[in-house]
Amino acid sequence: MNARTTPDAVKRRKAATDLEAALLSAALQSAEAADEVLDRAVRTDFGDSRNRLVFEAIAHLRGINAVPDVFAVAAELERRGQSAVVGGLPALMELNDHASSYHLIDHHSKMVRGFAELRAVAGIAAGILRDASEADWSEAAVLADTFAERIAAVGLAGKDADQGLLYDAAGAVLRKLKATLEGGPPAAPSLPTPLATLNRYMQWRPGCSYVIAGRPGGGKTTFLQAFSVDAARRTGGIVVYFSVEMPTESMALRALSAEAGVPTIAIERGEVDARQLDRLLHAQKGMSAGQVWVYHQPRMSIGAVGAVTRRLARKGAPIALIVVDYLQRFRPVEANPNRVQVLEDMAGEALAVGQVHRCPVLIGSQLNREGELKGADAPLEDASGVLYVEREERTATLEIKKNRFGEARIVAPGSRIAEPIKVQVGFDPETGRVYDLSR
């Protein structure tokens, strides 16, 4: 008999569902009780999808300062087209009949959270088991770190939150500004790109993520590699590049070609002269100024981003940049049939790693045939910036689709309509080098 269908497992699932119902029942009694529940629980605590929908409806009603009684919740679910899924008003009336005590909210919420953590642990273990069955011996340490990191994160939501008085935080900002004005270096400067024309509108901020999106063969990896090599050289830190498709040696070949200005095909065929060889050697020597650490695995879990980055950070050098190339090819830590939610979660996980190490995160993402991000713009929600890359024969266009800290649209001279900002740069198809056209 499968462990999921043993009598004890069935009993535990029913107990968890009953506790969820008791918590929701309390929330239906009054606005005050609903606020208590919302202070102690989050949507992911509810394992039963119907209970999760009811919780979301209650949260929405309190967000607009409405009392979430049975009839108000029923109307909200009807408005969302979810009433039939939940079971309509009869199911809500049955839920209300639990009549859980207000004084038990804290106790029930802890039990509901406990069952949620058990589900999370089980999902993490299943994911690691799946990855371990397909991994090579050399990946054992990374898998072990990934498992330990994710298990340690279970139940920490809110415990390590960034919190404090706005007054104190404002004081910290002004102290940094004062130090900068007095000649000291900024505590966490933005990281420029290698393209001056792009830097006018966007630079990489620590703890923020940026999506570099394009069609297949449209130049995503070309720009991600150019940004990575430049960041390593500028900072002297470690750029951690996670590549699902391209092996380390292939990336090295492209980097040498772009840096030295020697055609890739000439290097592959061994058709280089003495001057070109000198340029290649000089380019390779220049890479020692900073470190681009490439981690390649064809079926990589997004959990590797945190595990590998943490291991490299232990060596002492600061993490300057994290690159994920590209998001749709990564595997989620936990299986989920909702692809949009999967992409949102994976983009969020990569961003969280960048926030821990106080560095920017660049996320490559695939565009569909219509020129939009696959997964209903899933990676966009938490991103501070989004660039669409379109490569042409000798040029490439970077269209700014989102820019949280600057302009994304501009009014052209003689026009009253704001248009998306498009930065045109040079592109050498023989070497993969990208450069400012104005230079």
Coordinates of C-alpha atoms in Angstrom, one line a residue:
M1 CA 0.0 0.0 0.0
N2 CA 1.3 3.5 -0.9
A3 CA 2.3 5.6 2.1
R4 CA -0.1 8.3 1.0
T5 CA -3.1 5.9 1.2
T6 CA -2.3 4.2 4.6
P7 CA -5.1 4.6 7.1
D8 CA -2.9 6.8 9.3
A9 CA -2.1 9.1 6.3
V10 CA -5.8 9.4 5.5
K11 CA -6.6 10.3 9.1
R12 CA -3.9 13.0 9.2
R13 CA -5.2 14.5 5.9
K14 CA -8.7 14.6 7.3
A15 CA -7.5 16.1 10.6
A16 CA -5.6 18.8 8.7
T17 CA -8.7 19.6 6.5
D18 CA -10.9 19.8 9.6
L19 CA -8.6 22.2 11.3
E20 CA -8.5 24.4 8.2
A21 CA -12.4 24.4 8.3
A22 CA -12.4 25.3 12.0
L23 CA -10.1 28.2 11.3
L24 CA -12.2 29.5 8.4
S25 CA -15.3 29.0 10.5
A26 CA -13.9 31.3 13.1
A27 CA -13.1 33.9 10.5
L28 CA -16.7 33.9 9.3
Q29 CA -18.0 34.9 12.7
S30 CA -16.9 38.5 12.7
A31 CA -14.5 41.0 11.2
E32 CA -12.4 40.9 14.4
A33 CA -12.1 37.2 14.2
A34 CA -11.2 37.3 10.5
D35 CA -8.4 39.8 11.2
E36 CA -7.0 37.5 13.9
V37 CA -7.0 34.6 11.4
L38 CA -5.4 36.7 8.7
D39 CA -2.7 37.8 11.1
R40 CA -1.8 34.2 11.8
A41 CA -2.3 32.3 8.5
V42 CA -1.3 32.6 4.8
R43 CA -2.9 31.0 1.8
T44 CA -0.2 28.4 1.5
D45 CA -1.1 27.1 4.9
F46 CA -4.3 25.6 3.5
G47 CA -3.8 22.2 1.8
D48 CA -7.4 21.8 0.7
S49 CA -7.8 23.9 -2.5
R50 CA -11.4 24.8 -1.6
N51 CA -10.4 26.1 1.8
R52 CA -7.7 28.1 0.1
L53 CA -10.2 29.8 -2.1
V54 CA -12.4 30.7 0.8
F55 CA -9.4 32.1 2.7
E56 CA -8.5 34.3 -0.3
A57 CA -12.1 35.6 -0.5
I58 CA -12.1 36.4 3.2
A59 CA -8.7 38.2 2.8
H60 CA -10.1 40.3 -0.1
L61 CA -13.2 41.3 1.8
R62 CA -11.2 42.5 4.8
G63 CA -8.9 44.3 2.4
I64 CA -11.9 46.4 1.3
N65 CA -13.0 46.7 4.9
A66 CA -16.1 44.5 4.4
V67 CA -17.4 42.0 7.0
P68 CA -16.7 38.5 5.6
D69 CA -19.8 36.7 6.7
V70 CA -21.2 33.6 4.9
F71 CA -23.2 35.6 2.4
A72 CA -20.5 38.1 1.6
V73 CA -18.0 35.3 1.0
A74 CA -20.5 33.5 -1.2
A75 CA -21.0 36.6 -3.3
E76 CA -17.3 37.2 -3.6
L77 CA -16.7 33.6 -4.7
E78 CA -19.5 33.9 -7.2
R79 CA -17.9 37.1 -8.6
R80 CA -14.6 35.2 -9.0
G81 CA -16.3 32.3 -10.7
Q82 CA -15.2 29.9 -7.9
S83 CA -18.5 29.3 -6.2
A84 CA -19.1 25.9 -7.9
V85 CA -15.6 24.8 -7.1
V86 CA -16.1 25.4 -3.4
G87 CA -19.6 24.0 -3.3
G88 CA -21.6 27.2 -3.2
L89 CA -23.6 28.6 -0.3
P90 CA -24.5 25.2 1.1
A91 CA -20.8 24.3 1.6
L92 CA -20.2 27.7 3.2
M93 CA -23.1 27.2 5.6
E94 CA -21.7 23.8 6.5
L95 CA -18.3 25.4 7.1
N96 CA -19.9 28.0 9.3
D97 CA -21.6 25.3 11.4
H98 CA -18.2 24.4 12.7
A99 CA -18.6 27.5 14.9
S100 CA -15.0 27.4 16.1
S101 CA -14.3 29.5 19.2
Y102 CA -12.5 32.8 18.8
H103 CA -10.2 31.8 21.7
L104 CA -9.0 28.8 19.7
I105 CA -7.8 30.7 16.7
D106 CA -4.2 30.9 17.9
H107 CA -4.1 27.2 18.7
H108 CA -5.8 26.1 15.5
S109 CA -3.6 28.4 13.3
K110 CA -0.5 26.8 14.8
M111 CA -1.8 23.3 14.0
V112 CA -2.8 24.3 10.5
R113 CA 0.7 25.8 10.0
G114 CA 2.3 22.6 11.4
F115 CA 0.5 20.4 8.8
A116 CA 1.5 22.9 6.1
E117 CA 5.1 22.5 7.1
L118 CA 4.8 18.7 7.0
R119 CA 3.5 19.0 3.5
A120 CA 6.3 21.3 2.5
V121 CA 8.9 18.9 4.0
A122 CA 7.4 16.0 2.1
G123 CA 7.4 17.9 -1.1
I124 CA 11.0 18.9 -0.7
A125 CA 12.1 15.4 0.1
A126 CA 10.2 14.1 -2.9
G127 CA 11.9 16.7 -5.1
I128 CA 15.4 15.9 -3.8
L129 CA 14.7 12.2 -4.2
R130 CA 13.7 12.7 -7.8
D131 CA 16.8 14.8 -8.5
A132 CA 19.1 12.4 -6.7
S133 CA 17.9 9.5 -8.8
E134 CA 19.0 11.4 -11.9
A135 CA 22.1 13.0 -10.6
D136 CA 25.8 12.3 -11.2
W137 CA 28.1 11.5 -8.2
S138 CA 29.7 14.9 -8.6
E139 CA 26.4 16.6 -7.8
A140 CA 25.9 15.0 -4.4
A141 CA 27.3 17.9 -2.3
V142 CA 25.1 20.4 -4.1
L143 CA 22.0 18.3 -3.7
A144 CA 22.8 17.9 0.0
D145 CA 23.2 21.6 0.4
T146 CA 20.0 22.3 -1.5
F147 CA 18.1 19.9 0.7
A148 CA 19.5 21.4 3.9
E149 CA 18.8 24.9 2.7
R150 CA 15.2 24.2 1.9
I151 CA 14.4 22.2 5.0
A152 CA 15.9 25.1 7.1
A153 CA 13.7 27.5 5.3
V154 CA 10.5 25.7 6.2
G155 CA 8.5 27.6 8.7
L156 CA 10.7 30.7 8.6
A157 CA 8.2 32.9 6.8
G158 CA 7.9 36.1 8.7
K159 CA 10.5 35.1 11.3
D160 CA 13.4 36.6 9.4
A161 CA 11.4 39.4 7.8
D162 CA 12.9 42.7 6.9
Q163 CA 11.1 44.9 9.5
G164 CA 11.6 47.9 11.6
L165 CA 10.6 51.6 12.1
L166 CA 10.5 53.6 8.9
Y167 CA 12.2 56.4 10.9
D168 CA 15.2 54.2 11.7
A169 CA 15.4 53.0 8.1
A170 CA 15.3 56.6 6.9
G171 CA 18.2 57.4 9.2
A172 CA 20.2 54.6 7.8
V173 CA 19.6 55.8 4.2
L174 CA 20.7 59.3 5.2
R175 CA 23.8 58.1 6.9
K176 CA 24.8 56.3 3.7
L177 CA 24.1 59.4 1.7
K178 CA 26.2 61.5 4.1
A179 CA 29.1 59.1 3.8
T180 CA 28.9 59.3 0.0
L181 CA 28.8 63.1 0.0
E182 CA 31.8 63.2 2.3
G183 CA 33.8 61.2 -0.2
G184 CA 33.2 57.6 1.0
P185 CA 32.0 55.0 -1.4
P186 CA 28.3 54.1 -1.5
A187 CA 27.4 51.1 0.7
A188 CA 25.6 49.2 -2.1
P189 CA 26.1 51.0 -5.5
S190 CA 24.1 50.0 -8.5
L191 CA 26.1 47.9 -11.0
P192 CA 26.4 49.5 -14.4
T193 CA 26.0 47.4 -17.6
P194 CA 28.8 47.4 -20.2
L195 CA 26.5 49.5 -22.4
A196 CA 26.5 53.3 -21.7
T197 CA 23.4 53.8 -23.8
L198 CA 21.5 51.3 -21.5
N199 CA 23.0 52.8 -18.3
R200 CA 21.2 56.1 -19.0
Y201 CA 17.9 54.3 -18.1
M202 CA 18.8 51.1 -16.2
Q203 CA 21.5 49.7 -13.9
W204 CA 21.5 46.6 -11.8
R205 CA 20.5 47.3 -8.2
P206 CA 21.5 45.0 -5.3
G207 CA 18.7 42.7 -4.1
C208 CA 16.7 43.3 -7.3
S209 CA 15.9 41.0 -10.2
Y210 CA 15.9 41.9 -13.9
V211 CA 14.3 39.8 -16.7
I212 CA 16.2 39.6 -20.0
A213 CA 13.7 38.1 -22.4
G214 CA 13.8 37.1 -26.0
R215 CA 12.7 34.6 -28.6
P216 CA 14.8 31.4 -29.2
G217 CA 18.1 32.4 -30.7
G218 CA 17.2 36.1 -30.1
G219 CA 20.3 37.0 -28.1
K220 CA 19.3 36.4 -24.4
T221 CA 22.4 34.3 -23.6
T222 CA 24.6 36.7 -25.6
F223 CA 23.6 39.6 -23.5
L224 CA 23.6 37.6 -20.2
Q225 CA 27.2 36.5 -20.8
A226 CA 28.3 40.1 -21.8
F227 CA 26.7 41.5 -18.6
S228 CA 28.3 38.7 -16.5
V229 CA 31.9 39.1 -17.8
D230 CA 31.6 42.9 -17.4
A231 CA 30.2 42.6 -13.8
A232 CA 33.0 40.3 -12.7
R233 CA 35.6 42.6 -14.1
R234 CA 34.1 45.8 -12.6
T235 CA 33.6 44.4 -9.1
G236 CA 36.3 41.8 -8.7
G237 CA 33.6 39.6 -7.1
I238 CA 32.0 36.3 -8.1
V239 CA 29.3 36.2 -10.8
V240 CA 27.4 32.9 -10.5
Y241 CA 26.0 31.8 -13.8
F242 CA 23.5 29.0 -13.9
S243 CA 23.2 27.5 -17.3
V244 CA 20.8 24.8 -18.3
E245 CA 21.5 24.6 -22.0
M246 CA 25.1 25.7 -22.5
P247 CA 28.1 23.8 -21.0
T248 CA 30.9 25.7 -19.4
E249 CA 33.4 25.2 -22.2
S250 CA 31.0 26.5 -24.8
M251 CA 30.4 29.6 -22.7
A252 CA 34.2 30.0 -22.4
L253 CA 34.5 29.8 -26.1
R254 CA 31.9 32.5 -26.7
A255 CA 33.4 34.7 -24.0
L256 CA 36.9 34.5 -25.5
S257 CA 35.6 35.3 -28.9
A258 CA 33.6 38.3 -27.8
E259 CA 36.5 39.7 -25.6
A260 CA 39.2 39.1 -28.1
G261 CA 37.3 40.0 -31.2
V262 CA 38.2 36.7 -32.9
P263 CA 35.4 34.8 -34.7
T264 CA 34.1 31.8 -32.8
I265 CA 34.3 29.6 -35.8
A266 CA 38.0 30.4 -36.3
I267 CA 38.8 29.4 -32.8
E268 CA 36.8 26.1 -33.2
R269 CA 38.7 25.3 -36.4
G270 CA 42.1 26.4 -35.1
E271 CA 42.3 28.9 -37.9
V272 CA 43.9 31.8 -35.9
D273 CA 47.1 33.7 -36.6
A274 CA 49.7 34.8 -34.1
R275 CA 48.1 38.2 -33.4
Q276 CA 44.7 36.7 -32.8
L277 CA 46.2 34.1 -30.5
D278 CA 47.8 36.9 -28.5
R279 CA 44.5 38.7 -28.2
L280 CA 42.9 35.4 -27.0
L281 CA 45.5 35.0 -24.4
H282 CA 45.1 38.6 -23.3
A283 CA 41.3 38.1 -23.1
Q284 CA 41.8 35.0 -21.0
K285 CA 44.2 36.8 -18.6
G286 CA 41.6 39.6 -18.3
M287 CA 39.1 37.2 -17.0
S288 CA 41.2 36.8 -13.8
A289 CA 40.2 40.3 -12.7
G290 CA 36.8 38.8 -11.6
Q291 CA 35.4 35.3 -11.4
V292 CA 32.5 34.1 -13.5
W293 CA 31.5 30.7 -11.9
V294 CA 29.5 28.7 -14.4
Y295 CA 27.3 25.9 -13.0
H296 CA 25.8 23.8 -15.8
Q297 CA 23.3 21.0 -15.4
P298 CA 20.8 20.0 -18.1
R299 CA 18.0 19.2 -15.7
M300 CA 18.7 21.7 -13.0
S301 CA 16.4 22.4 -10.0
I302 CA 15.9 26.1 -9.1
G303 CA 17.0 25.0 -5.6
A304 CA 20.6 24.8 -6.9
V305 CA 20.7 28.6 -7.2
G306 CA 20.7 29.0 -3.4
A307 CA 22.8 26.0 -2.6
V308 CA 25.7 26.7 -5.1
T309 CA 25.7 30.5 -4.3
R310 CA 25.9 29.9 -0.6
R311 CA 28.9 27.4 -1.1
L312 CA 30.8 30.0 -3.2
A313 CA 30.1 32.8 -0.7
R314 CA 31.7 30.7 2.0
K315 CA 35.0 31.2 0.2
G316 CA 35.0 34.8 1.2
A317 CA 34.7 36.7 -2.1
P318 CA 31.5 38.8 -2.4
I319 CA 28.8 37.6 -4.8
A320 CA 28.5 40.4 -7.4
L321 CA 25.8 39.0 -9.6
I322 CA 23.6 35.9 -10.1
V323 CA 22.4 34.9 -13.5
V324 CA 19.7 32.3 -14.3
D325 CA 19.7 31.2 -18.0
Y326 CA 16.9 30.6 -18.6
L327 CA 13.9 30.3 -16.2
Q328 CA 11.6 28.1 -18.2
R329 CA 14.2 25.3 -18.5
F330 CA 14.7 25.0 -14.7
R331 CA 12.8 22.5 -12.6
P332 CA 10.8 23.6 -9.6
V333 CA 11.7 22.1 -6.3
E334 CA 8.0 21.1 -5.8
A335 CA 5.8 19.8 -8.5
N336 CA 2.8 22.0 -9.4
P337 CA 0.5 21.6 -12.4
N338 CA 0.0 25.4 -12.5
R339 CA 2.8 26.5 -14.7
V340 CA 2.2 30.2 -14.1
Q341 CA 2.5 29.7 -10.4
V342 CA 5.7 27.6 -10.9
L343 CA 7.4 30.4 -12.9
E344 CA 6.4 32.9 -10.3
D345 CA 7.7 30.8 -7.5
M346 CA 11.0 30.0 -9.3
A347 CA 11.6 33.7 -10.1
G348 CA 10.8 34.5 -6.5
E349 CA 13.3 31.9 -5.2
A350 CA 16.1 33.4 -7.4
L351 CA 15.3 36.9 -6.2
A352 CA 15.3 35.7 -2.6
V353 CA 18.9 34.4 -3.0
G354 CA 20.0 37.7 -4.5
Q355 CA 18.5 39.5 -1.5
V356 CA 20.4 37.3 0.9
H357 CA 23.7 38.0 -0.8
R358 CA 22.8 41.7 -1.5
C359 CA 23.4 41.4 -5.3
P360 CA 21.4 41.8 -8.5
V361 CA 19.8 38.8 -10.2
L362 CA 19.5 38.5 -14.0
I363 CA 16.8 36.1 -15.1
G364 CA 16.7 34.9 -18.8
S365 CA 13.2 34.2 -20.0
Q366 CA 11.7 32.8 -23.1
L367 CA 9.3 34.8 -25.3
N368 CA 6.5 32.9 -27.1
R369 CA 5.6 33.2 -30.8
E370 CA 3.5 36.3 -30.1
G371 CA 6.6 38.0 -28.6
E372 CA 5.3 37.9 -25.0
L373 CA 6.8 36.1 -21.9
K374 CA 5.7 32.5 -21.6
G375 CA 3.6 31.8 -18.6
A376 CA 1.3 34.8 -18.7
D377 CA 4.2 37.2 -17.8
A378 CA 4.9 35.1 -14.7
P379 CA 8.5 36.3 -14.1
L380 CA 7.4 40.0 -14.2
E381 CA 5.7 40.5 -10.9
D382 CA 8.8 40.8 -8.6
A383 CA 11.2 42.0 -11.3
S384 CA 12.5 45.6 -11.0
G385 CA 13.2 45.7 -14.7
V386 CA 12.4 43.8 -17.9
L387 CA 14.3 44.0 -21.2
Y388 CA 13.1 42.5 -24.4
V389 CA 16.0 41.5 -26.7
E390 CA 15.6 41.4 -30.4
R391 CA 18.8 40.6 -32.4
E392 CA 19.2 41.7 -36.0
E393 CA 22.0 41.2 -38.5
R394 CA 24.5 43.7 -37.1
T395 CA 22.5 45.4 -34.3
A396 CA 20.3 44.5 -31.4
T397 CA 17.4 46.3 -29.8
L398 CA 16.8 46.3 -26.0
E399 CA 13.2 47.4 -25.3
I400 CA 12.5 48.4 -21.7
K401 CA 9.2 46.9 -20.8
K402 CA 9.4 47.7 -17.1
N403 CA 11.7 49.9 -15.0
R404 CA 10.9 50.3 -11.4
F405 CA 13.6 52.8 -10.7
G406 CA 13.6 54.8 -13.9
E407 CA 11.8 55.6 -17.1
A408 CA 10.3 52.8 -19.3
R409 CA 8.5 55.1 -21.7
I410 CA 9.5 58.4 -23.3
V411 CA 7.8 61.1 -25.4
A412 CA 9.6 61.5 -28.7
P413 CA 10.2 65.0 -30.0
G414 CA 7.1 66.3 -31.9
S415 CA 4.9 63.6 -30.4
R416 CA 2.4 63.6 -27.5
I417 CA 2.4 59.8 -27.1
A418 CA 4.8 58.1 -24.7
E419 CA 6.5 55.1 -26.4
P420 CA 8.5 52.3 -24.9
I421 CA 12.2 53.1 -24.6
K422 CA 14.3 51.2 -27.1
V423 CA 18.0 51.1 -26.9
Q424 CA 19.8 50.1 -30.1
V425 CA 23.3 48.6 -29.7
G426 CA 25.9 47.0 -32.0
F427 CA 26.2 43.3 -32.4
D428 CA 28.9 41.3 -34.1
P429 CA 27.5 38.0 -35.2
E430 CA 30.9 36.5 -35.8
T431 CA 32.1 37.0 -32.2
G432 CA 28.9 37.7 -30.2
R433 CA 30.3 41.0 -29.0
V434 CA 27.8 43.7 -28.1
Y435 CA 28.8 47.4 -28.0
D436 CA 27.5 50.9 -28.0
L437 CA 26.9 52.3 -31.5
S438 CA 28.0 55.7 -30.4
R439 CA 31.5 54.6 -29.6

